[in-house]
XYZ file of C-alpha atoms in Angstrom:
514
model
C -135.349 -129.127 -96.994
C -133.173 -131.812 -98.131
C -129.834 -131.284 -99.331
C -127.080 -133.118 -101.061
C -124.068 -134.096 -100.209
C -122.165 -132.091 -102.162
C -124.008 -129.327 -101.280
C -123.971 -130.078 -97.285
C -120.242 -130.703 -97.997
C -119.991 -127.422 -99.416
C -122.147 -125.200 -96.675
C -119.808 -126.820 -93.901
C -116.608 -125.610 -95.604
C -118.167 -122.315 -95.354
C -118.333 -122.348 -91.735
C -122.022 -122.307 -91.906
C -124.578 -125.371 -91.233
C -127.477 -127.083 -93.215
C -129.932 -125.214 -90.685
C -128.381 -121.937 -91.209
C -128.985 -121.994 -94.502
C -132.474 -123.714 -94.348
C -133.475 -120.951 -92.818
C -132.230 -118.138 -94.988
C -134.086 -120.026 -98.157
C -136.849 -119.906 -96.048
C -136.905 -115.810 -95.633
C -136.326 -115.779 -99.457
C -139.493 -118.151 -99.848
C -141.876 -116.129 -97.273
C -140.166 -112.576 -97.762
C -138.340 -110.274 -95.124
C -141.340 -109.040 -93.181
C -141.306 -105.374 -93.199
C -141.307 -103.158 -89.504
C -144.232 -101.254 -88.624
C -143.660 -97.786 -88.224
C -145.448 -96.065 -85.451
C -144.331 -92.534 -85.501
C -140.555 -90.332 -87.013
C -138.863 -90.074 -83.607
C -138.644 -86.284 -83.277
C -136.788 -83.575 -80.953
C -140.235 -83.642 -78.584
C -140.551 -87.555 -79.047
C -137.472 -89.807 -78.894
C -134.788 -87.314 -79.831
C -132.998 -85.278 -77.160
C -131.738 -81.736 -77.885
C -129.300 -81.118 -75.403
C -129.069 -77.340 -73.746
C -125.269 -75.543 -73.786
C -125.289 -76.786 -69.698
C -126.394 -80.030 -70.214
C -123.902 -80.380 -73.291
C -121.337 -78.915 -70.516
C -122.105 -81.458 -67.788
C -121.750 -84.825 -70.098
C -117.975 -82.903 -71.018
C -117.235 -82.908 -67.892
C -118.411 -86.051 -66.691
C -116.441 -87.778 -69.888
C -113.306 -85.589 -68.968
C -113.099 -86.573 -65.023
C -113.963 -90.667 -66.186
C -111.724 -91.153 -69.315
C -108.378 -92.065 -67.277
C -109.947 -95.133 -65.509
C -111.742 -96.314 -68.971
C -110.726 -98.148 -72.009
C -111.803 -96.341 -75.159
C -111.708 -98.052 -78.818
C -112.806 -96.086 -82.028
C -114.487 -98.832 -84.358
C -114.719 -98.389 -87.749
C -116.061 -100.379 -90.547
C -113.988 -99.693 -93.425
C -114.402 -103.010 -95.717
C -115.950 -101.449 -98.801
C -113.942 -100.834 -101.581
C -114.084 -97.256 -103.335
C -115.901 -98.365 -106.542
C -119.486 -97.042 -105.958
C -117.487 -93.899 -105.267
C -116.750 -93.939 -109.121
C -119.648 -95.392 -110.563
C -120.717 -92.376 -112.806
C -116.769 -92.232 -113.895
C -116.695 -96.185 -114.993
C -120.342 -95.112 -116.521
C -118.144 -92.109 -118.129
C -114.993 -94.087 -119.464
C -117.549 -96.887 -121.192
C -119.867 -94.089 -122.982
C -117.156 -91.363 -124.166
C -114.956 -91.712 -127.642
C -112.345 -89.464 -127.314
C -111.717 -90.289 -131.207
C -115.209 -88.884 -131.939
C -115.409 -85.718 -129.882
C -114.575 -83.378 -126.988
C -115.448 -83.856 -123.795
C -117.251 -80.948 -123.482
C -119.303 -82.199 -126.383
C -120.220 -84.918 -124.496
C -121.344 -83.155 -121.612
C -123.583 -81.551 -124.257
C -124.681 -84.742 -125.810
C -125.527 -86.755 -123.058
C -126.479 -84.013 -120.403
C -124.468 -85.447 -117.361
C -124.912 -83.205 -114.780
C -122.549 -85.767 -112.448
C -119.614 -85.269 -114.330
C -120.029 -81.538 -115.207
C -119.716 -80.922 -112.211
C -116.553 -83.283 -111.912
C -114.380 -81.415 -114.778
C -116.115 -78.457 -113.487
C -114.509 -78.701 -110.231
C -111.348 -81.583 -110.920
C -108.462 -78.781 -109.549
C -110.043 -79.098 -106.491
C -109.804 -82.817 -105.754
C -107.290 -83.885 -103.572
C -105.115 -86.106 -105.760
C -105.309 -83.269 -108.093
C -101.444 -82.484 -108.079
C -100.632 -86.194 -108.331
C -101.937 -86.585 -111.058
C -101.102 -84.002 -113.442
C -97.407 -83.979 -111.947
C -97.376 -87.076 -113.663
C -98.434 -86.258 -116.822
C -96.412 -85.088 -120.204
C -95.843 -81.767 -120.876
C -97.852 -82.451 -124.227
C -101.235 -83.934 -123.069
C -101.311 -80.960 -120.322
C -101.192 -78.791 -123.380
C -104.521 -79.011 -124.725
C -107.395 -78.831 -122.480
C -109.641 -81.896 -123.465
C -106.724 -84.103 -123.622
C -105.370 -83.260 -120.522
C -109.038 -83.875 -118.673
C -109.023 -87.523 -120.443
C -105.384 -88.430 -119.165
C -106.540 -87.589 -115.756
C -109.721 -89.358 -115.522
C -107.973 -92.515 -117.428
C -104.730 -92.164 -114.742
C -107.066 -91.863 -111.571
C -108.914 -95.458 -112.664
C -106.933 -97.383 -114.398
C -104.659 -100.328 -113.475
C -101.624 -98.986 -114.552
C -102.272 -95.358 -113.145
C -104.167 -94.723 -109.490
C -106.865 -97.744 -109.479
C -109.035 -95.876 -107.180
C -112.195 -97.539 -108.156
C -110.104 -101.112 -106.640
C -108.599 -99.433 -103.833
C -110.655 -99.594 -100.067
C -112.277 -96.095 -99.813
C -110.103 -95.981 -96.803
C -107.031 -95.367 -98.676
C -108.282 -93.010 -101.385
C -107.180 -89.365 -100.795
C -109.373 -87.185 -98.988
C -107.902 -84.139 -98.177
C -105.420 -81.816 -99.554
C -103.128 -79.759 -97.372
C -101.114 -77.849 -99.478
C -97.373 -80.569 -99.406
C -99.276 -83.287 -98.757
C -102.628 -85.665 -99.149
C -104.569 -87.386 -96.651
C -106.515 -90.422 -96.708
C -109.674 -90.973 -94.687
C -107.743 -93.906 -92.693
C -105.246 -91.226 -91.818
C -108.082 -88.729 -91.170
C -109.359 -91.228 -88.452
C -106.353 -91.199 -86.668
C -106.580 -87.843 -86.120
C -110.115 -87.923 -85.240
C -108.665 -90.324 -82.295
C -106.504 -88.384 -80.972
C -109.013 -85.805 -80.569
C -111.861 -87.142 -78.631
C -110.739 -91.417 -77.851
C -107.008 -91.106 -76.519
C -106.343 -91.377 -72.731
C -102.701 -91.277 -71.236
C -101.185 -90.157 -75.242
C -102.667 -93.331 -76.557
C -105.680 -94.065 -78.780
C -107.025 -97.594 -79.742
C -108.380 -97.727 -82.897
C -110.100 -101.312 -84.773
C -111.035 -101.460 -88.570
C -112.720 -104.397 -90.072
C -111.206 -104.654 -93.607
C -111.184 -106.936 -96.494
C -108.552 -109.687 -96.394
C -106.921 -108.475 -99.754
C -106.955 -104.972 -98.352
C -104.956 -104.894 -95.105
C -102.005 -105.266 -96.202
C -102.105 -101.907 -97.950
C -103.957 -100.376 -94.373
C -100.873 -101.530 -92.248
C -98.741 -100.087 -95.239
C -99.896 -96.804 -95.194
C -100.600 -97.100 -91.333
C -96.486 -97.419 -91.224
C -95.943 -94.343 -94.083
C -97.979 -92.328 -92.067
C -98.033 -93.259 -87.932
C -94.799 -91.278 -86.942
C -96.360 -88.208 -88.838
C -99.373 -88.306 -87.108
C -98.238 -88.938 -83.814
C -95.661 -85.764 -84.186
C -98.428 -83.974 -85.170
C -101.468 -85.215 -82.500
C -99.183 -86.244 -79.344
C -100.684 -89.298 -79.931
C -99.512 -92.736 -80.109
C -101.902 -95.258 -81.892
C -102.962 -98.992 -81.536
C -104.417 -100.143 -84.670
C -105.446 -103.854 -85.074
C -108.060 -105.140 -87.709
C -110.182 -107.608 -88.465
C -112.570 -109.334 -91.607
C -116.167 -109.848 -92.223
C -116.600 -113.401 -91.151
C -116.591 -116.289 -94.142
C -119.734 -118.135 -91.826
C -121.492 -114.777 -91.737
C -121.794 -114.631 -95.538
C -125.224 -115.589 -97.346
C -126.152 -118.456 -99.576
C -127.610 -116.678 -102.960
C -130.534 -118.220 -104.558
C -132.421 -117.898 -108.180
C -135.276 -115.966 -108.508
C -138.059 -118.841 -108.181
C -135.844 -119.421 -104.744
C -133.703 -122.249 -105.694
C -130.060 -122.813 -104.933
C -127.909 -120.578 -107.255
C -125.135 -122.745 -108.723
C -122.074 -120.828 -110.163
C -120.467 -122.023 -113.910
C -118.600 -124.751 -112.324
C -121.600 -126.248 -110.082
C -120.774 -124.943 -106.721
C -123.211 -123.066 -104.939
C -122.659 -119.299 -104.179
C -122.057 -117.711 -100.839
C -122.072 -113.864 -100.672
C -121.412 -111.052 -98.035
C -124.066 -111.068 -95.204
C -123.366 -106.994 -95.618
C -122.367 -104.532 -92.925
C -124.951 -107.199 -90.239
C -122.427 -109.257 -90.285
C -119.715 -106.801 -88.271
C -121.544 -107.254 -85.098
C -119.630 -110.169 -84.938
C -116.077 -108.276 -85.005
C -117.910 -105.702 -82.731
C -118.831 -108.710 -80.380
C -114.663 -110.012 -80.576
C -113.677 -106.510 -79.348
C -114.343 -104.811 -75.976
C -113.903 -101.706 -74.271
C -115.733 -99.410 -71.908
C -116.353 -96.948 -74.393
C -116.775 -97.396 -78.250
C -116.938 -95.166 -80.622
C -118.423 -96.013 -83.820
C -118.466 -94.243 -87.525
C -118.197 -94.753 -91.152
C -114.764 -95.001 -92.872
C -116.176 -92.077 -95.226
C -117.698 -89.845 -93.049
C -114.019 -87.157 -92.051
C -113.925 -83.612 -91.481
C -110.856 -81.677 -92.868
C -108.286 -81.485 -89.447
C -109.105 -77.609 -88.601
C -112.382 -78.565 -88.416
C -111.837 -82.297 -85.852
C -112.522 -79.959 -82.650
C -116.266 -79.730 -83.735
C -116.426 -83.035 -83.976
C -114.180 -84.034 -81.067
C -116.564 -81.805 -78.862
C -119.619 -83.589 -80.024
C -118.520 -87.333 -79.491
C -117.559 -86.682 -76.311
C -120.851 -85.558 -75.092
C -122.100 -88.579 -76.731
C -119.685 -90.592 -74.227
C -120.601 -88.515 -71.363
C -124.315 -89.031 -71.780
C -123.740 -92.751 -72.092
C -121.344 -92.984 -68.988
C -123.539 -90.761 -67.167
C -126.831 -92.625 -68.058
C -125.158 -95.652 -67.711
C -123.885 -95.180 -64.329
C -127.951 -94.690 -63.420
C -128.437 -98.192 -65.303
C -125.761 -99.614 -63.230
C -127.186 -98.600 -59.704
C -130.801 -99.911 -60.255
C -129.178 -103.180 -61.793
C -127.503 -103.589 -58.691
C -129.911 -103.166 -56.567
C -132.496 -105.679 -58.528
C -129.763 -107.853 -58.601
C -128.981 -107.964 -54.900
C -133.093 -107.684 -54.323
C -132.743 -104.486 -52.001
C -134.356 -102.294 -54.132
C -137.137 -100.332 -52.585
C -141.045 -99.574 -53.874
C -139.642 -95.829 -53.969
C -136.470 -97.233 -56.072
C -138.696 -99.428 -58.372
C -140.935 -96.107 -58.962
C -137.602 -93.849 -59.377
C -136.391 -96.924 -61.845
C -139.617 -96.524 -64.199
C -139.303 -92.896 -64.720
C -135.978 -92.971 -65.188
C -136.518 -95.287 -67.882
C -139.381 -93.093 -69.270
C -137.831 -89.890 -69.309
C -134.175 -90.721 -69.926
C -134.577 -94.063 -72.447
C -137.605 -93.280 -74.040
C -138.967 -96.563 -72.937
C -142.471 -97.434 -73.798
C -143.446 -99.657 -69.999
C -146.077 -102.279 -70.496
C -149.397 -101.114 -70.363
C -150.194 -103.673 -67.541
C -146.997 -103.113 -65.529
C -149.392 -101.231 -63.051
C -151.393 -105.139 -62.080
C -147.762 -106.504 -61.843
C -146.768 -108.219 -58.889
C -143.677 -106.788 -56.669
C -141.288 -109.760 -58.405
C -142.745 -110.058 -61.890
C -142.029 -105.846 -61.743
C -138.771 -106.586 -60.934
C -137.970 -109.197 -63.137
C -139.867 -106.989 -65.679
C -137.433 -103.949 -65.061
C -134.154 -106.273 -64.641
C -134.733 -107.198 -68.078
C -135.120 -104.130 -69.649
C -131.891 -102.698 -68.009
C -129.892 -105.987 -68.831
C -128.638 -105.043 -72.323
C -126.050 -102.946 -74.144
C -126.202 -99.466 -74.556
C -126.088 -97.569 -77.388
C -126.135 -93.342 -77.928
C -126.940 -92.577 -81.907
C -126.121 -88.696 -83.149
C -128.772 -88.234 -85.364
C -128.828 -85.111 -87.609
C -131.216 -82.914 -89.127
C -132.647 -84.670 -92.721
C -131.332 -82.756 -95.498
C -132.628 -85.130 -98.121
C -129.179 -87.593 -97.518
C -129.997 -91.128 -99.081
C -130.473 -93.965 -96.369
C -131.957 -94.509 -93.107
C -133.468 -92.574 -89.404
C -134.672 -92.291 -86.206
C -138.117 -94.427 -85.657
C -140.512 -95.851 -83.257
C -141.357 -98.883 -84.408
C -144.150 -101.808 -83.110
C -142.165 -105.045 -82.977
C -143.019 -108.563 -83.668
C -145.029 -108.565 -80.177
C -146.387 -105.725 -80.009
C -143.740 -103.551 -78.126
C -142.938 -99.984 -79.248
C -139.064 -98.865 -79.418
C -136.867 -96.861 -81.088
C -134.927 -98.142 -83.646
C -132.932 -96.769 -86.685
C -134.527 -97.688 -89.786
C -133.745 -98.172 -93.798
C -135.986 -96.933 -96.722
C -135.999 -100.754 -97.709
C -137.195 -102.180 -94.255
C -140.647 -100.239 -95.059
C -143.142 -101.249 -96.838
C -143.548 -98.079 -99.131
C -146.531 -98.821 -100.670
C -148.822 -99.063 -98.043
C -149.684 -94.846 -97.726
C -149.849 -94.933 -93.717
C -146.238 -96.447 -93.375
C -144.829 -94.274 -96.369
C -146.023 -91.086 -94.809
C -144.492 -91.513 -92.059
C -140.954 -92.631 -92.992
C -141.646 -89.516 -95.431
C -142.174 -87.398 -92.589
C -138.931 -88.067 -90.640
C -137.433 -85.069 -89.473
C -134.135 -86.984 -88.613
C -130.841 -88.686 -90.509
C -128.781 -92.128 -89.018
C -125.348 -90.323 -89.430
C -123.552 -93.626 -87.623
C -122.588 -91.428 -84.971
C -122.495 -94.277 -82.204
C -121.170 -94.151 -78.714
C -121.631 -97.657 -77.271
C -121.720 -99.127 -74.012
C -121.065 -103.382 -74.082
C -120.881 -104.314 -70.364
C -123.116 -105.106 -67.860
C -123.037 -103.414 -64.070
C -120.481 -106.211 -63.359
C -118.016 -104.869 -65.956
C -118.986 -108.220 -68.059
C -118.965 -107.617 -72.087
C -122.806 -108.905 -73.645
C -122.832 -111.387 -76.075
C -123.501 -108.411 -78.583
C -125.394 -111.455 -80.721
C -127.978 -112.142 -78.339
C -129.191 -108.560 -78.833
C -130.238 -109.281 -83.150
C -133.344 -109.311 -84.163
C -132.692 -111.871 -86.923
C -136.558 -111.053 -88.762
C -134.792 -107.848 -89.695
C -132.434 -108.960 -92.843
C -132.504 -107.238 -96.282
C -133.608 -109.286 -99.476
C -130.871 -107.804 -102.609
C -131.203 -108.250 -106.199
C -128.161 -108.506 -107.783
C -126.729 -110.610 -110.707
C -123.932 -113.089 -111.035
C -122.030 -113.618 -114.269
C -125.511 -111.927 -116.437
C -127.721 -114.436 -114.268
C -130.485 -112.450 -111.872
C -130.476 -113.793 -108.358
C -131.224 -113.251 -105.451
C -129.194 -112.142 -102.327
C -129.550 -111.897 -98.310
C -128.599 -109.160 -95.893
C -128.091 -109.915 -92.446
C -129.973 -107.220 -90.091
C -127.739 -104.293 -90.296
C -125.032 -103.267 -87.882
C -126.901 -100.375 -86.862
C -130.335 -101.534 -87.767
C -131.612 -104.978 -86.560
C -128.202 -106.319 -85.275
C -128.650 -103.420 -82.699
C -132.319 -103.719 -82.424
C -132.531 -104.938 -78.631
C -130.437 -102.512 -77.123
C -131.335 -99.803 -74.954
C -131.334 -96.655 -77.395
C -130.759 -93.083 -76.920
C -130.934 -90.780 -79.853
C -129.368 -87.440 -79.674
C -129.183 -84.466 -81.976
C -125.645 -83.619 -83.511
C -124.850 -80.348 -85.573
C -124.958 -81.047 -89.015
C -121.270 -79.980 -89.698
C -120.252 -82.675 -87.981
C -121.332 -85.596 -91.114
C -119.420 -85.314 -94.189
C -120.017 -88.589 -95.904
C -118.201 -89.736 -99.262
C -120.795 -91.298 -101.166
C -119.257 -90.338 -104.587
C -116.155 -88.601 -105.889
C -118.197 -85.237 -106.092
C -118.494 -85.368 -102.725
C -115.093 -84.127 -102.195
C -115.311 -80.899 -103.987
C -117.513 -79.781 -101.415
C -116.830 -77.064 -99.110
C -116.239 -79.364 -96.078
C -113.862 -81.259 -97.801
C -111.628 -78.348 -98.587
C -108.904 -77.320 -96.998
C -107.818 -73.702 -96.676
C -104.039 -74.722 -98.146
C-alpha cells in the first residue's frame, strides 16, 4: 500500500510505522478470522476443582515461599466510569421534568434500569453526599429531590461521575465514610500480595486521570495502612500512544478527521500487555479495577488468590526442574516420560499425535518448547448468564488444540456447530489471574513474543456522526495471552463482584452492614 507523505509523516509521530499500519488495513480488508472452538473447557476437561486438601497444600506452599518472592497486584484501571451511567445519560436526555413526574416516566417509557435505580438510590454509596448537599427545599418534595440527585451525581458542576475513572467512583459505604474501588484494592493487597508489611501494587491509567489516582492515593494511604498494617507501593503507567489503532471507513479506506489528519484510536485492553511486559515480579496478580468485595468480605477472596499463587509456584517449580534438566541435556527416558504426563495431567496439554515416532532430540526440543513460556493460573467461575467471555479449547491456526479464554465476538455465531458450543459453556473469565513471567533462570519473557496477533477485534464505532471502523488488539487476557501455558481453576462465585453499571452497586455484595 502506498502512502503519502503526510500520512507516513503522521503514522511516525504516532510511534507506529508504515508496516504496522499496512497490516492492520489489511485485517480490516480480509476480516479478523474467527477461532475454532473445539469443546467448553469443563470441571472433567480443562477446569480443575480443587479438593479442601489440595486447596490446603497450595496455602501452604504460597505461605512458606512468599518471603523470598516479589509479589505485584496489576490492575488495569484506564476506563473511565461512563458506560457505568449509560442508562442515566439515556435518562437525563429523555425526561422533562417541566412535563411530568418521574414516576410518570417510569410509567411512560417502561425503564426497568432506572426503576430499579430510584427504587433502590438510598442505598448507593454516595448516597449521603449527595443529599447533604442539597437545599432543604428540593429534599422536600419527593420527585424533585430524585431529579437534584441524579442531575448532582453527573453533572459538571456537581459529582461528574460519568468523567471520572471508575477507579475513583465510590463503591462502598461504611457508615462515616465512602470507599472507592482504588481504595478497595489496597485493601485487597494487603490481604493476600503483601510480604514483610509491604504490598506492591501497578495501575495502568489514563494520562488525564492519574493525577486524581495519586490524589486520592495521598487522602487515603495513611488510613489504609492504620487500618491493614500495610504499607503500599503504588506506581502507574498508560496505554501506549504506538499501541493505538489507525481507524478506517467502512469500504476500508483511511478515516480522515474534520481537519485532514488521519485517526488513531485505543488498541483496547491488548494493548496493556505491553505495561504488563515493563513490569516484573515473581508473582502477579491480576484483576479488574471493578471487580471489589465489601472489606468484611476480602478474606474470601484473599483465601482464594492465594491458592491461585500456590498452584502456580507449586506447578511452576515442576516446570522449572524438567527445564533444567532439558536444558543441561541430563534428562532421562524415565524423566522425558514423567515430563509428558506431567504436562497431560497438570497443563491440560494436548502432545502431538506423532510425538510417539519422535526421535530422542526432536522429543526434547519438542518438550523444551512447550515448557519455555509464561505461566498463567485463570479463576474461572460458574456461568450465571454474566456478559463476556470463558474457558475454551480451541484448534489454532495449525492445527494444535489449547485452552484459551475466549469472547462472544471471537466466534463465529452463525455457524450452529461453533454457536452451540460457546452456548454450552459451563464456565465465566472472571480476570482472576495469577501469573508467572520468568523462566527457570529467574529471566522475565518478552511477554510480546507470547501474542497471537490473528486474534484482534474488528469495532464499529462512529466519529463526529461518521461510521467507521475500528481495531482491537488481541485482548490482554485473550490472544495477547494466547501462547502461554494455561491452567484454569474453579473460584467460588462470591468471590466476582463486577461493576458493569451503577445498579450494580445496590446489590447485596456491594452492601455493607453499616
Amino acid at each position: 500500500m502506498n502512502f503519502t507523505d503526510q500520512e507516513i509523516n503522521e503514522i511516525k509521530d504516532h510511534g507506529l510505522t508504515a508496516k504496522q499500519v499496512e497490516s492492520q488495513i489489511d485485517l480490516f480488508v480480509n476480516g479478523v478470522p474467527n477461532v475454532k472452538l473445539v469443546a467448553p473447557a469443563t470441571t472433567s476437561d480443562g477446569i480443575f476443582k480443587l479438593a479442601e486438601a489440595e486447596e490446603l497444600k497450595f496455602l501452604d506452599f504460597y505461605e512458606d515461599k512468599k518471603s523470598e518472592l516479589d509479589l505485584l497486584k496489576f490492575t488495569p484501571a484506564s476506563g473511565a466510569a461512563s458506560r457505568m451511567f449509560k442508562k442515566i445519560y439515556q435518562f437525563l436526555e429523555d425526561y422533562n421534568a417541566s412535563k411530568e413526574t418521574i414516576d410518570e416516566y417510569l410509567e411512560r417509557t417502561g425503564d426497568n434500569h432506572m426503576k430499579k435505580f430510584f427504587a433502590g438510590y438510598e442505598e448507593f454509596p454516595f448516597y449521603n453526599h449527595i443529599i447533604d448537599g442539597l437545599d432543604e427545599e428540593t429534599k422536600a418534595d419527593e420527585n424533585t429531590k430524585k431529579y437534584a440527585f441524579i442531575k448532582t451525581m453527573m453533572s459538571e458542576n456537581g459529582e461528574d461521575y460519568g468523567n471520572l475513572p471508575k477507579g475513583l467512583i465510590p463503591f462502598h459505604y461504611y457508615g462515616c465514610y465512602k470507599a472507592t474501588a482504588f481504595e478497595e484494592h489496597l485493601h485487597e493487597a494487603a490481604a493476600y500480595a503483601a510480604k514483610s508489611d509491604k504490598a506492591t501494587l501497578h495501575f495502568t491509567v489514563s494520562p488525564e486521570h492519574k493525577e486524581a489516582f495519586v490524589k486520592e492515593f495521598d487522602t487515603i494511604h495513611a488510613s489504609v495502612s492504620n487500618t491493614t498494617g500495610v504499607n503500599f507501593d503504588v506506581d502507574y503507567s498508560f496505554q501506549k500512544p504506538e499501541t493505538d489503532t489507525v481507524a478506517v471507513t467502512m469500504d476500508n479506506k483511511l478515516y480522515r478527521k474534520g481537519d485532514g489528519s488521519l485517526l488513531f484510536r485505543p488498541g483496547g485492553h491488548g494493548a496493556l500487555i505491553e505495561n504488563l511486559n515493563d513490569v516484573d515480579a515473581d508473582v502477579i496478580f491480576i484483576k479488574n479495577i471493578d471487580n471489589v468485595l465489601v472489606q468484611d468480605q476480602i478474606q474470601t477472596l484473599a483465601r482464594s488468590k492465594r491458592i491461585l499463587a500456590g498452584l502456580l509456584l507449586e506447578k511452576q517449580a515442576q516446570v522449572f526442574k524438567y527445564a533444567a534438566l532439558l536444558d543441561k541435556n541430563t534428562i532421562s527416558e524415565n524423566e522425558l516420560e514423567e515430563l509428558v504426563t506431567f504436562l497431560k495431567e497438570d497443563f491440560s496439554t494436548r502432545i502431538d499425535s506423532d510425538y510417539t515416532d519422535f526421535s530422542t532430540e526432536e522429543k526434547k526440543s519438542y518438550l523444551a518448547e512447550l515448557l519455555d513460556r509464561p505461566i498463567r493460573v485463570c479463576g474461572m467461575v460458574k456461568n450465571e448468564g454474566e456478559p463476556g467471555g470463558g474457558p475454551f479449547w480451541v484448534e489454532d491456526e495449525s492445527g494444535k488444540v489449547a485452552l484459551q479464554i475466549i469472547e462472544g465476538a471471537q466466534v463465529n455465531t452463525k455457524d450452529a456447530k461453533q454457536g452451540e458450543i460457546f452456548k454450552n459453556s459451563t464456565h465465566f473469565n472472571p480476570v482472576d489471574i495469577v501469573a508467572g513471567v520468568r523462566n527457570y533462570n529467574g529471566k522475565k519473557y518478552n511477554l510480546l513474543d507470547y501474542v497471537n496477533p490473528d486474534l484482534a477485534f474488528i469495532a464499529y464505532k462512529t466519529d463526529g456522526g461518521n461510521e467507521i471502523k475500528a481495531l482491537e488488539l488481541p485482548g490482554l487476557w485473550n490472544g495477547a495471552m494466547a501462547r502461554w501455558n494455561t491452567l484454569f481453576v474453579e473460584v467460588p462465585l462470591e468471590t466476582f463482584n463486577p461493576v458493569k453499571t451503577v445498579n450494580d452497586l445496590l446489590k447485596p455484595s456491594h452492601q455493607t452492614k453499616a
